[in-house]
mmCIF file of C-alpha atoms in Angstrom:
data_model
loop_
_atom_site.group_PDB
_atom_site.id
_atom_site.type_symbol
_atom_site.label_atom_id
_atom_site.label_comp_id
_atom_site.label_asym_id
_atom_site.label_seq_id
_atom_site.Cartn_x
_atom_site.Cartn_y
_atom_site.Cartn_z
ATOM 1 C CA MET V 1061 0.023 0.005 0.058
ATOM 2 C CA ARG V 1062 2.778 2.498 0.833
ATOM 3 C CA LYS V 1063 4.480 1.858 -2.610
ATOM 4 C CA TYR V 1064 1.157 2.339 -4.121
ATOM 5 C CA PHE V 1065 0.657 5.901 -2.811
ATOM 6 C CA ILE V 1066 4.392 6.836 -3.465
ATOM 7 C CA ALA V 1067 4.002 6.034 -7.054
ATOM 8 C CA ILE V 1068 0.865 7.928 -7.378
ATOM 9 C CA LEU V 1069 2.614 10.905 -5.788
ATOM 10 C CA LEU V 1070 5.455 10.598 -8.177
ATOM 11 C CA ILE V 1071 2.836 10.909 -10.905
ATOM 12 C CA PHE V 1072 1.623 14.227 -9.582
ATOM 13 C CA ALA V 1073 5.165 15.555 -8.909
ATOM 14 C CA PRO V 1074 5.496 17.273 -12.347
ATOM 15 C CA LEU V 1075 2.401 19.229 -11.709
ATOM 16 C CA THR V 1076 4.051 20.874 -8.925
ATOM 17 C CA ALA V 1077 5.783 23.212 -11.536
ATOM 18 C CA TYR V 1078 2.065 24.576 -11.938
ATOM 19 C CA SER V 1079 0.904 27.178 -9.130
ATOM 20 C CA ASN V 1080 -1.772 26.403 -6.716
ATOM 21 C CA PHE V 1081 -1.191 22.551 -6.711
ATOM 22 C CA ASN V 1082 -1.183 20.287 -3.543
ATOM 23 C CA ALA V 1083 -1.427 16.443 -3.173
ATOM 24 C CA GLY V 1084 -1.281 14.207 -0.378
ATOM 25 C CA ILE V 1085 -2.769 11.499 1.452
ATOM 26 C CA GLN V 1086 -5.697 11.043 3.798
ATOM 27 C CA ILE V 1087 -7.204 8.973 6.340
ATOM 28 C CA GLY V 1088 -10.639 9.226 8.064
ATOM 29 C CA TYR V 1089 -13.773 7.751 9.885
ATOM 30 C CA ASN V 1090 -17.355 7.352 8.718
ATOM 31 C CA THR V 1091 -20.452 6.395 10.116
ATOM 32 C CA THR V 1092 -23.265 4.652 7.727
ATOM 33 C CA GLU V 1093 -26.978 4.524 8.070
ATOM 34 C CA LEU V 1094 -29.003 2.082 5.765
ATOM 35 C CA SER V 1095 -32.220 3.358 4.196
ATOM 36 C CA THR V 1096 -34.773 0.982 2.615
ATOM 37 C CA ASP V 1097 -38.272 1.313 1.040
ATOM 38 C CA TRP V 1098 -39.939 -0.875 3.603
ATOM 39 C CA ASN V 1099 -40.958 0.554 6.985
ATOM 40 C CA GLU V 1100 -40.669 -2.559 8.708
ATOM 41 C CA ILE V 1101 -36.809 -2.426 8.583
ATOM 42 C CA ASN V 1102 -34.981 -0.349 11.096
ATOM 43 C CA SER V 1103 -31.343 0.814 10.503
ATOM 44 C CA ASN V 1104 -28.592 1.335 13.123
ATOM 45 C CA LEU V 1105 -25.503 3.240 12.502
ATOM 46 C CA LYS V 1106 -22.079 1.330 11.848
ATOM 47 C CA SER V 1107 -18.788 2.648 11.782
ATOM 48 C CA GLY V 1108 -15.922 2.349 9.306
ATOM 49 C CA PHE V 1109 -12.788 3.766 7.967
ATOM 50 C CA GLN V 1110 -11.098 5.003 4.756
ATOM 51 C CA ILE V 1111 -7.508 5.764 3.588
ATOM 52 C CA GLY V 1112 -6.354 7.308 0.226
ATOM 53 C CA ILE V 1113 -4.788 10.031 -1.730
ATOM 54 C CA PHE V 1114 -6.008 13.459 -2.913
ATOM 55 C CA ALA V 1115 -5.131 16.101 -5.418
ATOM 56 C CA ARG V 1116 -6.011 19.776 -5.212
ATOM 57 C CA PHE V 1117 -5.877 22.190 -8.456
ATOM 58 C CA GLY V 1118 -6.812 25.926 -7.972
ATOM 59 C CA ASN V 1119 -7.053 29.002 -5.749
ATOM 60 C CA GLU V 1120 -10.143 30.601 -4.449
ATOM 61 C CA PHE V 1121 -12.027 28.106 -6.475
ATOM 62 C CA PHE V 1122 -10.469 24.689 -6.477
ATOM 63 C CA LEU V 1123 -10.977 21.207 -7.841
ATOM 64 C CA GLN V 1124 -10.126 18.004 -5.476
ATOM 65 C CA PRO V 1125 -10.191 14.732 -7.166
ATOM 66 C CA GLU V 1126 -9.565 11.646 -4.622
ATOM 67 C CA LEU V 1127 -8.896 7.936 -4.807
ATOM 68 C CA LEU V 1128 -10.169 6.165 -1.547
ATOM 69 C CA TYR V 1129 -10.699 2.898 -0.208
ATOM 70 C CA ALA V 1130 -13.520 2.642 2.124
ATOM 71 C CA ASN V 1131 -15.083 0.169 4.497
ATOM 72 C CA ARG V 1132 -18.874 0.724 5.157
ATOM 73 C CA GLY V 1133 -21.536 -1.047 6.431
ATOM 74 C CA GLY V 1134 -24.692 -0.972 8.535
ATOM 75 C CA PHE V 1135 -27.233 -3.096 10.599
ATOM 76 C CA ALA V 1136 -30.921 -3.751 9.593
ATOM 77 C CA GLU V 1137 -33.560 -4.876 12.262
ATOM 78 C CA PHE V 1138 -36.563 -6.318 11.376
ATOM 79 C CA GLN V 1139 -39.740 -5.164 13.080
ATOM 80 C CA ASN V 1140 -43.603 -5.138 13.110
ATOM 81 C CA GLU V 1141 -46.187 -7.594 12.352
ATOM 82 C CA PHE V 1142 -44.837 -8.977 8.893
ATOM 83 C CA TRP V 1143 -41.555 -10.265 10.336
ATOM 84 C CA GLU V 1144 -43.377 -11.664 13.314
ATOM 85 C CA ASN V 1145 -45.526 -13.991 11.131
ATOM 86 C CA SER V 1146 -42.139 -15.002 9.647
ATOM 87 C CA GLY V 1147 -40.313 -15.438 12.780
ATOM 88 C CA LEU V 1148 -37.798 -12.813 12.024
ATOM 89 C CA ARG V 1149 -39.240 -9.777 14.206
ATOM 90 C CA GLY V 1150 -36.286 -8.699 16.457
ATOM 91 C CA ARG V 1151 -33.462 -10.088 14.530
ATOM 92 C CA GLY V 1152 -31.418 -8.428 12.133
ATOM 93 C CA THR V 1153 -28.474 -8.411 9.579
ATOM 94 C CA GLU V 1154 -25.183 -6.676 9.553
ATOM 95 C CA VAL V 1155 -24.119 -5.546 6.171
ATOM 96 C CA HIS V 1156 -20.275 -5.166 5.273
ATOM 97 C CA ALA V 1157 -18.919 -3.523 1.929
ATOM 98 C CA GLY V 1158 -15.337 -2.448 0.923
ATOM 99 C CA MET V 1159 -14.972 -0.118 -1.794
ATOM 100 C CA PHE V 1160 -12.771 2.113 -3.975
ATOM 101 C CA GLN V 1161 -14.405 5.567 -3.995
ATOM 102 C CA MET V 1162 -13.638 8.378 -6.625
ATOM 103 C CA PRO V 1163 -14.972 11.882 -5.035
ATOM 104 C CA ILE V 1164 -14.491 14.862 -7.734
ATOM 105 C CA MET V 1165 -15.168 17.763 -5.412
ATOM 106 C CA VAL V 1166 -15.585 21.232 -6.263
ATOM 107 C CA GLY V 1167 -14.472 23.769 -3.422
ATOM 108 C CA TYR V 1168 -14.581 27.671 -2.600
ATOM 109 C CA LYS V 1169 -12.143 29.134 -0.033
ATOM 110 C CA LEU V 1170 -14.144 31.429 2.303
ATOM 111 C CA ILE V 1171 -10.803 32.003 4.202
ATOM 112 C CA ASP V 1172 -7.396 31.755 2.564
ATOM 113 C CA GLY V 1173 -4.886 32.721 5.222
ATOM 114 C CA ALA V 1174 -1.215 31.754 5.281
ATOM 115 C CA ALA V 1175 -1.743 29.362 8.310
ATOM 116 C CA ILE V 1176 -5.451 28.646 8.440
ATOM 117 C CA GLY V 1177 -8.061 28.489 5.620
ATOM 118 C CA LEU V 1178 -11.805 27.404 5.672
ATOM 119 C CA ASN V 1179 -13.517 26.091 2.642
ATOM 120 C CA VAL V 1180 -16.881 24.564 1.477
ATOM 121 C CA GLN V 1181 -17.182 21.776 -1.108
ATOM 122 C CA ALA V 1182 -19.410 19.653 -2.981
ATOM 123 C CA GLY V 1183 -19.135 16.959 -5.780
ATOM 124 C CA PRO V 1184 -20.147 13.573 -7.105
ATOM 125 C CA VAL V 1185 -18.589 10.418 -6.092
ATOM 126 C CA ILE V 1186 -18.305 6.724 -7.452
ATOM 127 C CA SER V 1187 -18.226 3.860 -5.507
ATOM 128 C CA ILE V 1188 -17.052 0.451 -6.798
ATOM 129 C CA ILE V 1189 -17.841 -2.235 -4.613
ATOM 130 C CA THR V 1190 -15.047 -5.075 -4.198
ATOM 131 C CA ASP V 1191 -15.699 -6.810 -1.159
ATOM 132 C CA LYS V 1192 -19.279 -7.933 0.044
ATOM 133 C CA GLY V 1193 -20.475 -9.365 3.229
ATOM 134 C CA LEU V 1194 -23.393 -10.326 5.534
ATOM 135 C CA ALA V 1195 -23.700 -11.693 8.854
ATOM 136 C CA GLY V 1196 -27.265 -12.634 10.245
ATOM 137 C CA ILE V 1197 -30.261 -13.503 8.418
ATOM 138 C CA SER V 1198 -29.482 -15.655 5.047
ATOM 139 C CA GLU V 1199 -33.375 -15.858 4.253
ATOM 140 C CA VAL V 1200 -33.585 -12.112 3.726
ATOM 141 C CA TYR V 1201 -30.359 -10.937 2.485
ATOM 142 C CA ASN V 1202 -27.783 -12.803 -0.097
ATOM 143 C CA GLU V 1203 -24.460 -11.472 -1.467
ATOM 144 C CA SER V 1204 -25.734 -11.897 -4.980
ATOM 145 C CA SER V 1205 -28.178 -9.017 -4.520
ATOM 146 C CA PHE V 1206 -25.270 -6.456 -4.075
ATOM 147 C CA GLU V 1207 -24.685 -4.045 -6.505
ATOM 148 C CA ASP V 1208 -21.303 -3.682 -8.190
ATOM 149 C CA TYR V 1209 -21.103 0.127 -7.984
ATOM 150 C CA THR V 1210 -22.928 3.121 -6.483
ATOM 151 C CA TRP V 1211 -23.461 6.861 -7.338
ATOM 152 C CA GLY V 1212 -23.543 9.610 -4.620
ATOM 153 C CA VAL V 1213 -23.149 13.348 -3.891
ATOM 154 C CA GLN V 1214 -20.845 14.469 -1.176
ATOM 155 C CA VAL V 1215 -21.184 17.762 0.388
ATOM 156 C CA GLY V 1216 -19.273 19.703 3.329
ATOM 157 C CA ALA V 1217 -16.758 21.767 4.673
ATOM 158 C CA GLY V 1218 -12.900 21.654 5.362
ATOM 159 C CA ILE V 1219 -10.309 23.573 7.363
ATOM 160 C CA ASP V 1220 -6.604 23.896 6.170
ATOM 161 C CA ILE V 1221 -4.108 24.387 8.955
ATOM 162 C CA PHE V 1222 -0.516 24.561 7.372
ATOM 163 C CA SER V 1223 0.261 21.409 5.674
ATOM 164 C CA PHE V 1224 -3.057 19.450 7.196
ATOM 165 C CA THR V 1225 -6.605 19.434 6.019
ATOM 166 C CA LEU V 1226 -9.628 18.222 7.972
ATOM 167 C CA ASN V 1227 -12.745 17.671 6.257
ATOM 168 C CA ALA V 1228 -16.135 16.849 7.305
ATOM 169 C CA ARG V 1229 -18.848 15.644 4.777
ATOM 170 C CA TYR V 1230 -22.183 14.052 4.148
ATOM 171 C CA GLU V 1231 -22.539 11.478 1.475
ATOM 172 C CA TYR V 1232 -26.194 10.965 0.097
ATOM 173 C CA SER V 1233 -26.512 7.994 -1.998
ATOM 174 C CA LEU V 1234 -28.308 8.337 -5.335
ATOM 175 C CA SER V 1235 -28.394 4.705 -6.173
ATOM 176 C CA ASP V 1236 -28.861 1.352 -4.332
ATOM 177 C CA ILE V 1237 -26.201 -0.599 -2.833
ATOM 178 C CA TYR V 1238 -28.266 -3.767 -2.620
ATOM 179 C CA LYS V 1239 -31.428 -4.585 -4.313
ATOM 180 C CA GLY V 1240 -33.206 -7.698 -2.862
ATOM 181 C CA ASN V 1241 -36.386 -9.753 -2.701
ATOM 182 C CA TYR V 1242 -38.397 -11.591 0.096
ATOM 183 C CA GLU V 1243 -41.378 -13.425 -0.388
ATOM 184 C CA SER V 1244 -42.078 -12.041 -3.839
ATOM 185 C CA GLN V 1245 -41.489 -8.420 -2.488
ATOM 186 C CA ASN V 1246 -38.858 -6.226 -3.911
ATOM 187 C CA PHE V 1247 -36.833 -4.054 -1.261
ATOM 188 C CA ASN V 1248 -33.806 -1.849 -1.947
ATOM 189 C CA VAL V 1249 -30.967 -0.451 0.258
ATOM 190 C CA ARG V 1250 -29.205 2.697 0.032
ATOM 191 C CA ALA V 1251 -26.261 3.689 2.179
ATOM 192 C CA HIS V 1252 -25.860 7.543 3.439
ATOM 193 C CA THR V 1253 -22.662 8.421 5.322
ATOM 194 C CA PHE V 1254 -21.275 11.046 7.461
ATOM 195 C CA LEU V 1255 -17.372 11.091 7.157
ATOM 196 C CA VAL V 1256 -14.569 12.800 8.696
ATOM 197 C CA THR V 1257 -10.961 12.847 6.805
ATOM 198 C CA LEU V 1258 -7.446 14.244 8.036
ATOM 199 C CA GLY V 1259 -5.347 14.682 5.260
ATOM 200 C CA TRP V 1260 -1.471 15.657 4.852
ATOM 201 C CA LYS V 1261 -0.223 17.860 1.934
ATOM 202 C CA LEU V 1262 3.058 16.071 0.839
ATOM 203 C CA LEU V 1263 3.369 18.250 -2.388
#
């Protein structure tokens, strides 16, 4: 993994000849909540992590593409009479997903000081799901119903302090991470995530 990051940064290195360019690494924490089109399924938050690289082009307005590996998930609990009759009420399934994410953020610097800066940012993100896992009720969920990729939008704000950047964002999913069927009824699952990342500008 370390060699991979170094290789990517070396690719970015020639761009430092241009003004207003930065690149670096970042790590982060996320918490995800699943949403479904069934009111009989409740969702609890689940924590995860992410790690990757980023580049930033521009000054007052900037473009910030990123490449990350993220671990996401959630817990779905079955409620109400429908699940009582099925013998599943009060039980649940934990959903795991590992993915490569490519956000492309557009930002605006509200404050651009020598030591401290403040910005707002928003942009699309595509997630390519590479690891899929379920722990719980196999009668309802199965891995074959996972999607291979999802689309979403991230919005948030960031603080730059010298060579470090701290970002807080919310990711709203625009597509389903899971499309399931139980007793001839279809149900879809989306994953909405709050995330915080800490980045270090190496270039």
